[in-house]
PDB file of C-alpha atoms and ligand atoms in Angstrom:
ATOM      1  CA  UNK A1266      15.647   0.801 -51.271  1.00 97.00           C
ATOM      2  CA  UNK A1267      14.239   3.689 -49.256  1.00 97.00           C
ATOM      3  CA  UNK A1268      13.125   3.827 -45.634  1.00 98.00           C
ATOM      4  CA  UNK A1269      10.188   6.238 -45.350  1.00 98.00           C
ATOM      5  CA  UNK A1270       8.749   7.253 -42.011  1.00 98.00           C
ATOM      6  CA  UNK A1271       6.232   9.983 -42.821  1.00 98.00           C
ATOM      7  CA  UNK A1272       3.002   9.941 -44.800  1.00 98.00           C
ATOM      8  CA  UNK A1273       3.974  13.168 -46.610  1.00 98.00           C
ATOM      9  CA  UNK A1274       7.209  11.603 -47.826  1.00 98.00           C
ATOM     10  CA  UNK A1275       5.400   8.454 -48.917  1.00 98.00           C
ATOM     11  CA  UNK A1276       2.786  10.500 -50.813  1.00 98.00           C
ATOM     12  CA  UNK A1277       5.559  12.307 -52.715  1.00 98.00           C
ATOM     13  CA  UNK A1278       7.071   8.923 -53.613  1.00 98.00           C
ATOM     14  CA  UNK A1279       3.661   7.441 -54.545  1.00 98.00           C
ATOM     15  CA  UNK A1280       2.623  10.340 -56.773  1.00 98.00           C
ATOM     16  CA  UNK A1281       5.750   9.932 -58.891  1.00 98.00           C
ATOM     17  CA  UNK A1282       4.868   6.321 -59.754  1.00 98.00           C
ATOM     18  CA  UNK A1283       3.353   5.971 -63.238  1.00 98.00           C
ATOM     19  CA  UNK A1284      -0.285   4.775 -63.220  1.00 95.00           C
ATOM     20  CA  UNK A1285       0.369   1.548 -65.037  1.00 97.00           C
ATOM     21  CA  UNK A1286       2.878   0.273 -62.444  1.00 98.00           C
ATOM     22  CA  UNK A1287       1.518  -2.358 -60.057  1.00 98.00           C
ATOM     23  CA  UNK A1288       2.208  -1.836 -56.375  1.00 98.00           C
ATOM     24  CA  UNK A1289       2.405  -4.752 -53.941  1.00 99.00           C
ATOM     25  CA  UNK A1290       2.121  -4.198 -50.193  1.00 99.00           C
ATOM     26  CA  UNK A1291       3.211  -6.375 -47.266  1.00 99.00           C
ATOM     27  CA  UNK A1292       2.101  -5.048 -43.857  1.00 98.00           C
ATOM     28  CA  UNK A1293       4.163  -6.339 -40.914  1.00 98.00           C
ATOM     29  CA  UNK A1294       5.023  -5.536 -37.314  1.00 98.00           C
ATOM     30  CA  UNK A1295       8.739  -6.138 -37.962  1.00 98.00           C
ATOM     31  CA  UNK A1296      11.165  -8.630 -36.400  1.00 98.00           C
ATOM     32  CA  UNK A1297      11.022 -10.147 -39.835  1.00 98.00           C
ATOM     33  CA  UNK A1298      11.641 -13.830 -40.543  1.00 98.00           C
ATOM     34  CA  UNK A1299      11.309 -16.122 -43.518  1.00 98.00           C
ATOM     35  CA  UNK A1300       7.499 -16.141 -43.108  1.00 98.00           C
ATOM     36  CA  UNK A1301       7.445 -12.413 -43.868  1.00 98.00           C
ATOM     37  CA  UNK A1302      10.173 -12.996 -46.456  1.00 98.00           C
ATOM     38  CA  UNK A1303       7.906 -15.326 -48.423  1.00 98.00           C
ATOM     39  CA  UNK A1304       5.225 -12.620 -48.662  1.00 98.00           C
ATOM     40  CA  UNK A1305       7.797 -10.067 -49.827  1.00 99.00           C
ATOM     41  CA  UNK A1306       9.143 -12.504 -52.450  1.00 98.00           C
ATOM     42  CA  UNK A1307       5.669 -13.148 -53.809  1.00 98.00           C
ATOM     43  CA  UNK A1308       4.932  -9.428 -53.967  1.00 99.00           C
ATOM     44  CA  UNK A1309       8.229  -8.689 -55.729  1.00 99.00           C
ATOM     45  CA  UNK A1310       7.460 -11.445 -58.263  1.00 98.00           C
ATOM     46  CA  UNK A1311       3.922 -10.183 -58.979  1.00 98.00           C
ATOM     47  CA  UNK A1312       4.304  -6.379 -58.896  1.00 99.00           C
ATOM     48  CA  UNK A1313       6.498  -3.592 -60.283  1.00 98.00           C
ATOM     49  CA  UNK A1314       7.132  -2.121 -56.838  1.00 98.00           C
ATOM     50  CA  UNK A1315       6.872  -3.596 -53.351  1.00 99.00           C
ATOM     51  CA  UNK A1316       6.256  -1.629 -50.167  1.00 99.00           C
ATOM     52  CA  UNK A1317       6.775  -3.317 -46.788  1.00 99.00           C
ATOM     53  CA  UNK A1318       5.388  -1.584 -43.714  1.00 99.00           C
ATOM     54  CA  UNK A1319       6.905  -2.107 -40.285  1.00 98.00           C
ATOM     55  CA  UNK A1320       4.488  -0.765 -37.711  1.00 98.00           C
ATOM     56  CA  UNK A1321       3.708  -2.208 -34.287  1.00 98.00           C
ATOM     57  CA  UNK A1322       0.074  -1.213 -34.126  1.00 98.00           C
ATOM     58  CA  UNK A1323      -0.901  -0.333 -30.554  1.00 96.00           C
ATOM     59  CA  UNK A1324      -4.656  -0.655 -31.152  1.00 96.00           C
ATOM     60  CA  UNK A1325      -4.483  -4.402 -31.787  1.00 97.00           C
ATOM     61  CA  UNK A1326      -2.835  -5.194 -28.438  1.00 97.00           C
ATOM     62  CA  UNK A1327      -4.817  -5.816 -25.280  1.00 96.00           C
ATOM     63  CA  UNK A1328      -3.860  -3.973 -22.058  1.00 95.00           C
ATOM     64  CA  UNK A1329      -2.048  -7.038 -20.673  1.00 94.00           C
ATOM     65  CA  UNK A1330      -0.338  -8.039 -23.915  1.00 97.00           C
ATOM     66  CA  UNK A1331       3.242  -7.642 -25.133  1.00 96.00           C
ATOM     67  CA  UNK A1332       3.133  -4.219 -26.901  1.00 97.00           C
ATOM     68  CA  UNK A1333       5.960  -2.814 -24.750  1.00 97.00           C
ATOM     69  CA  UNK A1334       8.330  -5.722 -25.276  1.00 96.00           C
ATOM     70  CA  UNK A1335       7.457  -6.594 -28.878  1.00 98.00           C
ATOM     71  CA  UNK A1336      10.845  -6.994 -30.668  1.00 97.00           C
ATOM     72  CA  UNK A1337      12.039  -3.895 -32.553  1.00 98.00           C
ATOM     73  CA  UNK A1338      14.912  -4.223 -35.054  1.00 98.00           C
ATOM     74  CA  UNK A1339      14.273  -1.867 -37.958  1.00 98.00           C
ATOM     75  CA  UNK A1340      17.754  -1.773 -39.480  1.00 98.00           C
ATOM     76  CA  UNK A1341      17.982  -5.580 -39.583  1.00 98.00           C
ATOM     77  CA  UNK A1342      14.464  -5.744 -41.054  1.00 98.00           C
ATOM     78  CA  UNK A1343      15.388  -3.165 -43.701  1.00 98.00           C
ATOM     79  CA  UNK A1344      18.459  -5.225 -44.708  1.00 98.00           C
ATOM     80  CA  UNK A1345      16.283  -8.310 -45.237  1.00 98.00           C
ATOM     81  CA  UNK A1346      13.637  -6.396 -47.182  1.00 98.00           C
ATOM     82  CA  UNK A1347      16.329  -4.832 -49.373  1.00 98.00           C
ATOM     83  CA  UNK A1348      17.944  -8.208 -50.083  1.00 98.00           C
ATOM     84  CA  UNK A1349      14.565  -9.518 -51.293  1.00 98.00           C
ATOM     85  CA  UNK A1350      14.192  -6.718 -53.831  1.00 98.00           C
ATOM     86  CA  UNK A1351      11.460  -4.586 -52.232  1.00 98.00           C
ATOM     87  CA  UNK A1352      11.550  -0.837 -52.916  1.00 98.00           C
ATOM     88  CA  UNK A1353      10.363   0.845 -49.717  1.00 98.00           C
ATOM     89  CA  UNK A1354      10.147   0.134 -46.016  1.00 98.00           C
ATOM     90  CA  UNK A1355       7.388   2.310 -44.592  1.00 99.00           C
ATOM     91  CA  UNK A1356       8.092   2.600 -40.858  1.00 98.00           C
ATOM     92  CA  UNK A1357       5.940   5.354 -39.344  1.00 98.00           C
ATOM     93  CA  UNK A1358       5.734   6.249 -35.656  1.00 98.00           C
ATOM     94  CA  UNK A1359       2.443   5.665 -33.785  1.00 97.00           C
ATOM     95  CA  UNK A1360       1.905   9.469 -33.787  1.00 96.00           C
ATOM     96  CA  UNK A1361       2.195   9.534 -37.570  1.00 97.00           C
ATOM     97  CA  UNK A1362      -0.543   6.917 -37.984  1.00 96.00           C
ATOM     98  CA  UNK A1363      -2.694   8.207 -35.108  1.00 95.00           C
ATOM     99  CA  UNK A1364      -2.113  12.007 -35.020  1.00 93.00           C
ATOM    100  CA  UNK A1365      -5.045  12.296 -32.671  1.00 88.00           C
ATOM    101  CA  UNK A1366      -5.707   9.488 -30.212  1.00 82.00           C
ATOM    102  CA  UNK A1367      -6.876   6.402 -32.138  1.00 75.00           C
ATOM    103  CA  UNK A1368     -10.559   6.624 -32.898  1.00 72.00           C
ATOM    104  CA  UNK A1369     -12.790   4.164 -31.087  1.00 76.00           C
ATOM    105  CA  UNK A1370     -14.539   3.308 -34.329  1.00 81.00           C
ATOM    106  CA  UNK A1371     -15.987  -0.213 -34.378  1.00 83.00           C
ATOM    107  CA  UNK A1372     -15.812  -2.042 -37.673  1.00 84.00           C
ATOM    108  CA  UNK A1373     -18.392  -4.489 -38.907  1.00 80.00           C
ATOM    109  CA  UNK A1374     -16.627  -7.819 -38.542  1.00 88.00           C
ATOM    110  CA  UNK A1375     -19.776  -9.864 -39.135  1.00 85.00           C
ATOM    111  CA  UNK A1376     -19.112 -12.042 -36.108  1.00 88.00           C
ATOM    112  CA  UNK A1377     -15.986 -13.448 -37.758  1.00 92.00           C
ATOM    113  CA  UNK A1378     -14.191 -12.060 -34.702  1.00 92.00           C
ATOM    114  CA  UNK A1379     -16.357 -13.848 -32.147  1.00 93.00           C
ATOM    115  CA  UNK A1380     -14.359 -17.088 -32.110  1.00 96.00           C
ATOM    116  CA  UNK A1381     -10.772 -18.370 -32.071  1.00 98.00           C
ATOM    117  CA  UNK A1382      -8.335 -15.473 -31.524  1.00 98.00           C
ATOM    118  CA  UNK A1383     -11.177 -12.954 -31.470  1.00 96.00           C
ATOM    119  CA  UNK A1384     -12.703 -14.637 -28.423  1.00 96.00           C
ATOM    120  CA  UNK A1385      -9.347 -14.739 -26.597  1.00 96.00           C
ATOM    121  CA  UNK A1386      -8.240 -11.240 -27.634  1.00 96.00           C
ATOM    122  CA  UNK A1387     -11.217  -8.847 -27.442  1.00 92.00           C
ATOM    123  CA  UNK A1388     -10.823  -5.855 -29.827  1.00 94.00           C
ATOM    124  CA  UNK A1389      -7.733  -7.373 -31.460  1.00 97.00           C
ATOM    125  CA  UNK A1390      -9.318  -7.726 -34.901  1.00 97.00           C
ATOM    126  CA  UNK A1391     -10.959  -4.323 -34.659  1.00 96.00           C
ATOM    127  CA  UNK A1392      -7.446  -2.883 -34.203  1.00 96.00           C
ATOM    128  CA  UNK A1393      -6.132  -4.926 -37.124  1.00 97.00           C
ATOM    129  CA  UNK A1394      -8.902  -3.716 -39.423  1.00 97.00           C
ATOM    130  CA  UNK A1395      -8.382  -0.145 -38.244  1.00 96.00           C
ATOM    131  CA  UNK A1396      -4.667  -0.134 -39.066  1.00 97.00           C
ATOM    132  CA  UNK A1397      -4.946  -2.075 -42.323  1.00 98.00           C
ATOM    133  CA  UNK A1398      -7.643   0.353 -43.556  1.00 97.00           C
ATOM    134  CA  UNK A1399      -5.393   3.300 -42.718  1.00 97.00           C
ATOM    135  CA  UNK A1400      -2.395   1.663 -44.370  1.00 98.00           C
ATOM    136  CA  UNK A1401      -4.424   0.891 -47.514  1.00 98.00           C
ATOM    137  CA  UNK A1402      -5.470   4.564 -47.672  1.00 98.00           C
ATOM    138  CA  UNK A1403      -1.873   5.703 -47.274  1.00 98.00           C
ATOM    139  CA  UNK A1404      -0.007   3.148 -49.402  1.00 98.00           C
ATOM    140  CA  UNK A1405      -2.629   2.749 -52.165  1.00 98.00           C
ATOM    141  CA  UNK A1406      -1.455  -0.676 -53.278  1.00 98.00           C
ATOM    142  CA  UNK A1407      -3.006  -2.858 -55.982  1.00 98.00           C
ATOM    143  CA  UNK A1408      -2.143  -6.143 -54.264  1.00 98.00           C
ATOM    144  CA  UNK A1409      -1.598  -6.895 -50.585  1.00 99.00           C
ATOM    145  CA  UNK A1410      -0.080 -10.062 -49.107  1.00 99.00           C
ATOM    146  CA  UNK A1411      -1.032 -11.721 -45.821  1.00 99.00           C
ATOM    147  CA  UNK A1412       0.005 -15.038 -44.276  1.00 98.00           C
ATOM    148  CA  UNK A1413      -2.382 -17.939 -43.727  1.00 98.00           C
ATOM    149  CA  UNK A1414      -0.691 -18.320 -40.352  1.00 98.00           C
ATOM    150  CA  UNK A1415      -3.185 -15.631 -39.265  1.00 98.00           C
ATOM    151  CA  UNK A1416      -6.035 -17.370 -41.070  1.00 98.00           C
ATOM    152  CA  UNK A1417      -8.848 -15.606 -39.231  1.00 98.00           C
ATOM    153  CA  UNK A1418      -7.185 -12.226 -39.872  1.00 98.00           C
ATOM    154  CA  UNK A1419      -6.967 -13.059 -43.578  1.00 98.00           C
ATOM    155  CA  UNK A1420     -10.688 -13.901 -43.700  1.00 97.00           C
ATOM    156  CA  UNK A1421     -11.603 -10.705 -41.865  1.00 97.00           C
ATOM    157  CA  UNK A1422      -9.476  -8.581 -44.213  1.00 97.00           C
ATOM    158  CA  UNK A1423     -10.989 -10.212 -47.309  1.00 97.00           C
ATOM    159  CA  UNK A1424     -14.385  -9.323 -45.867  1.00 95.00           C
ATOM    160  CA  UNK A1425     -13.220  -5.743 -45.198  1.00 95.00           C
ATOM    161  CA  UNK A1426     -12.072  -5.016 -48.765  1.00 97.00           C
ATOM    162  CA  UNK A1427     -15.272  -6.512 -50.156  1.00 96.00           C
ATOM    163  CA  UNK A1428     -17.527  -4.567 -47.841  1.00 94.00           C
ATOM    164  CA  UNK A1429     -15.653  -1.254 -48.039  1.00 94.00           C
ATOM    165  CA  UNK A1430     -14.874  -1.535 -51.772  1.00 97.00           C
ATOM    166  CA  UNK A1431     -11.144  -1.108 -51.297  1.00 97.00           C
ATOM    167  CA  UNK A1432      -9.501  -1.355 -54.740  1.00 98.00           C
ATOM    168  CA  UNK A1433      -6.959  -3.822 -53.337  1.00 98.00           C
ATOM    169  CA  UNK A1434      -6.570  -7.572 -53.840  1.00 98.00           C
ATOM    170  CA  UNK A1435      -5.968  -9.458 -50.594  1.00 98.00           C
ATOM    171  CA  UNK A1436      -3.734 -12.423 -51.349  1.00 98.00           C
ATOM    172  CA  UNK A1437      -3.198 -15.231 -48.825  1.00 98.00           C
ATOM    173  CA  UNK A1438       0.189 -16.960 -48.682  1.00 98.00           C
ATOM    174  CA  UNK A1439       1.085 -20.354 -47.131  1.00 98.00           C
ATOM    175  CA  UNK A1440       2.500 -20.768 -43.623  1.00 98.00           C
ATOM    176  CA  UNK A1441       6.291 -20.974 -43.504  1.00 98.00           C
ATOM    177  CA  UNK A1442       7.611 -23.343 -40.825  1.00 98.00           C
ATOM    178  CA  UNK A1443      10.897 -24.060 -39.094  1.00 98.00           C
ATOM    179  CA  UNK A1444      12.316 -27.386 -40.254  1.00 98.00           C
ATOM    180  CA  UNK A1445      10.885 -29.108 -37.154  1.00 98.00           C
ATOM    181  CA  UNK A1446       7.407 -27.859 -38.101  1.00 98.00           C
ATOM    182  CA  UNK A1447       6.970 -24.899 -35.726  1.00 98.00           C
ATOM    183  CA  UNK A1448       5.196 -22.051 -37.563  1.00 98.00           C
ATOM    184  CA  UNK A1449       7.592 -19.113 -37.862  1.00 98.00           C
ATOM    185  CA  UNK A1450       6.598 -16.158 -35.701  1.00 98.00           C
ATOM    186  CA  UNK A1451       8.305 -13.021 -34.407  1.00 98.00           C
ATOM    187  CA  UNK A1452       7.143 -14.174 -30.967  1.00 97.00           C
ATOM    188  CA  UNK A1453       9.269 -17.349 -31.242  1.00 98.00           C
ATOM    189  CA  UNK A1454      12.127 -15.019 -30.223  1.00 97.00           C
ATOM    190  CA  UNK A1455      10.640 -14.959 -26.709  1.00 97.00           C
ATOM    191  CA  UNK A1456      10.890 -18.749 -26.248  1.00 98.00           C
ATOM    192  CA  UNK A1457      13.524 -20.366 -24.040  1.00 98.00           C
ATOM    193  CA  UNK A1458      15.153 -23.495 -25.563  1.00 98.00           C
ATOM    194  CA  UNK A1459      12.924 -25.682 -23.355  1.00 98.00           C
ATOM    195  CA  UNK A1460       9.783 -23.793 -24.348  1.00 98.00           C
ATOM    196  CA  UNK A1461      10.710 -23.964 -28.018  1.00 98.00           C
ATOM    197  CA  UNK A1462      11.169 -27.718 -27.754  1.00 98.00           C
ATOM    198  CA  UNK A1463       7.730 -28.140 -26.171  1.00 98.00           C
ATOM    199  CA  UNK A1464       6.135 -25.701 -28.646  1.00 98.00           C
ATOM    200  CA  UNK A1465       6.779 -28.234 -31.415  1.00 98.00           C
ATOM    201  CA  UNK A1466       3.774 -30.134 -30.076  1.00 98.00           C
ATOM    202  CA  UNK A1467       1.406 -27.596 -31.681  1.00 98.00           C
ATOM    203  CA  UNK A1468       2.353 -28.370 -35.273  1.00 98.00           C
ATOM    204  CA  UNK A1469       2.901 -32.057 -34.440  1.00 98.00           C
ATOM    205  CA  UNK A1470      -0.703 -32.272 -33.219  1.00 98.00           C
ATOM    206  CA  UNK A1471      -2.031 -30.614 -36.377  1.00 98.00           C
ATOM    207  CA  UNK A1472      -0.071 -32.829 -38.736  1.00 98.00           C
ATOM    208  CA  UNK A1473      -1.004 -35.969 -36.781  1.00 98.00           C
ATOM    209  CA  UNK A1474      -4.707 -35.094 -36.978  1.00 97.00           C
ATOM    210  CA  UNK A1475      -4.479 -34.357 -40.694  1.00 97.00           C
ATOM    211  CA  UNK A1476      -2.660 -37.623 -41.403  1.00 97.00           C
ATOM    212  CA  UNK A1477      -5.057 -39.686 -39.256  1.00 96.00           C
ATOM    213  CA  UNK A1478      -8.266 -37.746 -39.843  1.00 94.00           C
ATOM    214  CA  UNK A1479     -10.222 -40.739 -41.132  1.00 90.00           C
ATOM    215  CA  UNK A1480      -9.532 -42.627 -37.883  1.00 93.00           C
ATOM    216  CA  UNK A1481     -11.327 -40.087 -35.685  1.00 94.00           C
ATOM    217  CA  UNK A1482     -15.071 -40.490 -35.306  1.00 93.00           C
ATOM    218  CA  UNK A1483     -15.925 -36.997 -34.040  1.00 94.00           C
ATOM    219  CA  UNK A1484     -14.511 -33.560 -33.300  1.00 95.00           C
ATOM    220  CA  UNK A1485     -14.923 -34.374 -29.590  1.00 96.00           C
ATOM    221  CA  UNK A1486     -12.612 -37.345 -30.006  1.00 96.00           C
ATOM    222  CA  UNK A1487     -10.048 -35.150 -31.784  1.00 97.00           C
ATOM    223  CA  UNK A1488     -10.296 -32.612 -28.959  1.00 97.00           C
ATOM    224  CA  UNK A1489      -9.749 -35.305 -26.317  1.00 98.00           C
ATOM    225  CA  UNK A1490      -6.623 -36.366 -28.201  1.00 98.00           C
ATOM    226  CA  UNK A1491      -5.375 -32.756 -28.291  1.00 98.00           C
ATOM    227  CA  UNK A1492      -6.052 -32.146 -24.576  1.00 98.00           C
ATOM    228  CA  UNK A1493      -4.138 -35.325 -23.719  1.00 98.00           C
ATOM    229  CA  UNK A1494      -1.132 -34.325 -25.831  1.00 98.00           C
ATOM    230  CA  UNK A1495      -1.031 -30.839 -24.315  1.00 98.00           C
ATOM    231  CA  UNK A1496      -1.475 -32.175 -20.765  1.00 98.00           C
ATOM    232  CA  UNK A1497       1.844 -33.978 -21.111  1.00 97.00           C
ATOM    233  CA  UNK A1498       3.703 -30.719 -21.755  1.00 98.00           C
ATOM    234  CA  UNK A1499       4.716 -28.884 -18.629  1.00 98.00           C
ATOM    235  CA  UNK A1500       5.160 -25.474 -20.248  1.00 98.00           C
ATOM    236  CA  UNK A1501       2.144 -25.426 -22.587  1.00 98.00           C
ATOM    237  CA  UNK A1502      -1.318 -24.137 -21.724  1.00 98.00           C
ATOM    238  CA  UNK A1503      -3.988 -24.557 -24.387  1.00 98.00           C
ATOM    239  CA  UNK A1504      -5.931 -21.412 -25.294  1.00 98.00           C
ATOM    240  CA  UNK A1505      -8.180 -23.061 -27.900  1.00 98.00           C
ATOM    241  CA  UNK A1506      -8.326 -25.937 -30.311  1.00 98.00           C
ATOM    242  CA  UNK A1507     -11.107 -26.074 -32.906  1.00 98.00           C
ATOM    243  CA  UNK A1508     -11.928 -27.899 -36.105  1.00 97.00           C
ATOM    244  CA  UNK A1509     -14.114 -25.590 -38.202  1.00 96.00           C
ATOM    245  CA  UNK A1510     -15.544 -25.434 -41.701  1.00 95.00           C
ATOM    246  CA  UNK A1511     -12.925 -23.446 -43.582  1.00 95.00           C
ATOM    247  CA  UNK A1512     -15.110 -21.080 -45.622  1.00 93.00           C
ATOM    248  CA  UNK A1513     -17.444 -20.020 -42.825  1.00 93.00           C
ATOM    249  CA  UNK A1514     -15.475 -20.760 -39.646  1.00 94.00           C
ATOM    250  CA  UNK A1515     -18.664 -22.469 -38.442  1.00 93.00           C
ATOM    251  CA  UNK A1516     -18.506 -25.458 -36.128  1.00 92.00           C
ATOM    252  CA  UNK A1517     -18.834 -28.693 -37.987  1.00 90.00           C
ATOM    253  CA  UNK A1518     -21.742 -31.010 -37.334  1.00 77.00           C
ATOM    254  CA  UNK A1519     -20.182 -34.362 -38.138  1.00 85.00           C
ATOM    255  CA  UNK A1520     -16.830 -35.255 -39.620  1.00 86.00           C
ATOM    256  CA  UNK A1521     -18.442 -37.130 -42.531  1.00 83.00           C
ATOM    257  CA  UNK A1522     -20.577 -34.156 -43.598  1.00 79.00           C
ATOM    258  CA  UNK A1523     -17.729 -31.682 -43.521  1.00 82.00           C
ATOM    259  CA  UNK A1524     -16.208 -30.759 -46.841  1.00 88.00           C
ATOM    260  CA  UNK A1525     -13.413 -28.481 -45.729  1.00 95.00           C
ATOM    261  CA  UNK A1526     -12.363 -29.163 -42.146  1.00 96.00           C
ATOM    262  CA  UNK A1527      -9.618 -26.853 -40.927  1.00 97.00           C
ATOM    263  CA  UNK A1528      -7.899 -27.159 -37.527  1.00 98.00           C
ATOM    264  CA  UNK A1529      -6.926 -24.114 -35.450  1.00 98.00           C
ATOM    265  CA  UNK A1530      -4.805 -24.068 -32.307  1.00 98.00           C
ATOM    266  CA  UNK A1531      -3.539 -21.391 -29.913  1.00 98.00           C
ATOM    267  CA  UNK A1532      -1.532 -22.012 -26.769  1.00 98.00           C
ATOM    268  CA  UNK A1533       0.610 -20.236 -24.245  1.00 98.00           C
ATOM    269  CA  UNK A1534       4.125 -21.547 -24.177  1.00 98.00           C
ATOM    270  CA  UNK A1535       5.373 -20.073 -20.929  1.00 98.00           C
ATOM    271  CA  UNK A1536       4.105 -16.483 -21.313  1.00 97.00           C
ATOM    272  CA  UNK A1537       4.247 -16.514 -25.118  1.00 98.00           C
ATOM    273  CA  UNK A1538       1.037 -17.002 -27.054  1.00 98.00           C
ATOM    274  CA  UNK A1539       1.510 -18.999 -30.260  1.00 98.00           C
ATOM    275  CA  UNK A1540      -0.995 -19.873 -32.997  1.00 98.00           C
ATOM    276  CA  UNK A1541      -1.064 -22.372 -35.832  1.00 98.00           C
ATOM    277  CA  UNK A1542      -3.589 -23.926 -38.201  1.00 98.00           C
ATOM    278  CA  UNK A1543      -3.784 -26.607 -40.860  1.00 98.00           C
ATOM    279  CA  UNK A1544      -6.116 -27.688 -43.628  1.00 98.00           C
ATOM    280  CA  UNK A1545      -7.330 -31.227 -42.869  1.00 96.00           C
ATOM    281  CA  UNK A1546      -8.774 -32.125 -46.285  1.00 90.00           C
ATOM    282  CA  UNK A1547      -6.705 -33.290 -49.239  1.00 83.00           C
TER     283      UNK A1547
HETATM  284  P1  AMP B1172       3.126  -9.846 -38.214  1.00 72.27           P
HETATM  285  O1  AMP B1172       4.447  -9.132 -38.382  1.00 72.27           O
HETATM  286  O2  AMP B1172       3.185 -10.951 -37.220  1.00 72.27           O
HETATM  287  O3  AMP B1172       1.971  -8.903 -38.030  1.00 72.27           O
HETATM  288  O4  AMP B1172       2.861 -10.568 -39.591  1.00 72.27           O
HETATM  289  C1  AMP B1172       2.845  -9.864 -40.810  1.00 72.27           C
HETATM  290  C2  AMP B1172       2.353 -10.777 -41.901  1.00 72.27           C
HETATM  291  O5  AMP B1172       3.227 -11.889 -42.031  1.00 72.27           O
HETATM  292  C3  AMP B1172       0.954 -11.334 -41.614  1.00 72.27           C
HETATM  293  O6  AMP B1172       0.219 -11.344 -42.815  1.00 72.27           O
HETATM  294  C4  AMP B1172       1.255 -12.720 -41.140  1.00 72.27           C
HETATM  295  O7  AMP B1172       0.199 -13.632 -41.371  1.00 72.27           O
HETATM  296  C5  AMP B1172       2.463 -13.078 -41.990  1.00 72.27           C
HETATM  297  N1  AMP B1172       3.218 -14.163 -41.368  1.00 72.27           N
HETATM  298  C6  AMP B1172       3.705 -14.200 -40.093  1.00 72.27           C
HETATM  299  N2  AMP B1172       4.293 -15.388 -39.859  1.00 72.27           N
HETATM  300  C7  AMP B1172       4.162 -16.124 -40.996  1.00 72.27           C
HETATM  301  C8  AMP B1172       4.545 -17.440 -41.376  1.00 72.27           C
HETATM  302  N3  AMP B1172       5.178 -18.253 -40.545  1.00 72.27           N
HETATM  303  N4  AMP B1172       4.245 -17.853 -42.632  1.00 72.27           N
HETATM  304  C9  AMP B1172       3.586 -17.025 -43.487  1.00 72.27           C
HETATM  305  N5  AMP B1172       3.194 -15.782 -43.189  1.00 72.27           N
HETATM  306  C10 AMP B1172       3.472 -15.335 -41.961  1.00 72.27           C
END
């Protein structure tokens, strides 16, 4: 497995690959865990070559967010990627990706970014779309793999490739969880043992709602239940909880009329912002 840090070097590698070989791509910000591992495994199984990028993209962080302290551990990440059978880790510097200061281009996100994480993190999804577009141009993959943990991101990227005619399939992969249910995240590394214990409430809430969905009469009632659960946790501050129609991310009118309800939650656990989501229909 090779670690490549410049676009020129990657282009030399890419141009030597025969046309008929399928290339799978897994973009990440590093500090890899089994959630990332599952995407790499799927790519290795479905493609001839797999490229994993490790790039902490500055344009998707807000001014008060954790860009400076985001965990960096490239050699450990490269070991994991190698053990899973991928061929290249592409780990460019910010200057390599943005040789001039990042353009202020605004992408058409069709209001998909107006709710959930987009409402809490202005410009976040614009930064995501910016970097994923650049990485698609550079890597030139056939298939790309993204986790459903970032469900809104996945929807926005599917919209991007459709609208911009990128010749890339965007493939969504299921959320990988710790055995207690907590969705795996690089940011879980920030949690103290007490915070981690309380953070379990996020997935517990989602699974409880899914398993008892028929007993709730309205989304308001579900929300009241969620607020009450969170109120009991000293270290958790709710950012949002929503039940939305999965395909459109529109608010649902009534529970009975909703075909594909999907629950989304984000909360601060101490200073760490965590997200999770779950399909509520069978
Ligand atoms: P990140 O390094 O956080 O930018 O994530 C890189 C990719 O891994 C994104 O497509 C995420 O959705 C995906 N990912 C992160 N955590 C998980 C998880 N627990 N299960 C599945 N995919 C994940």
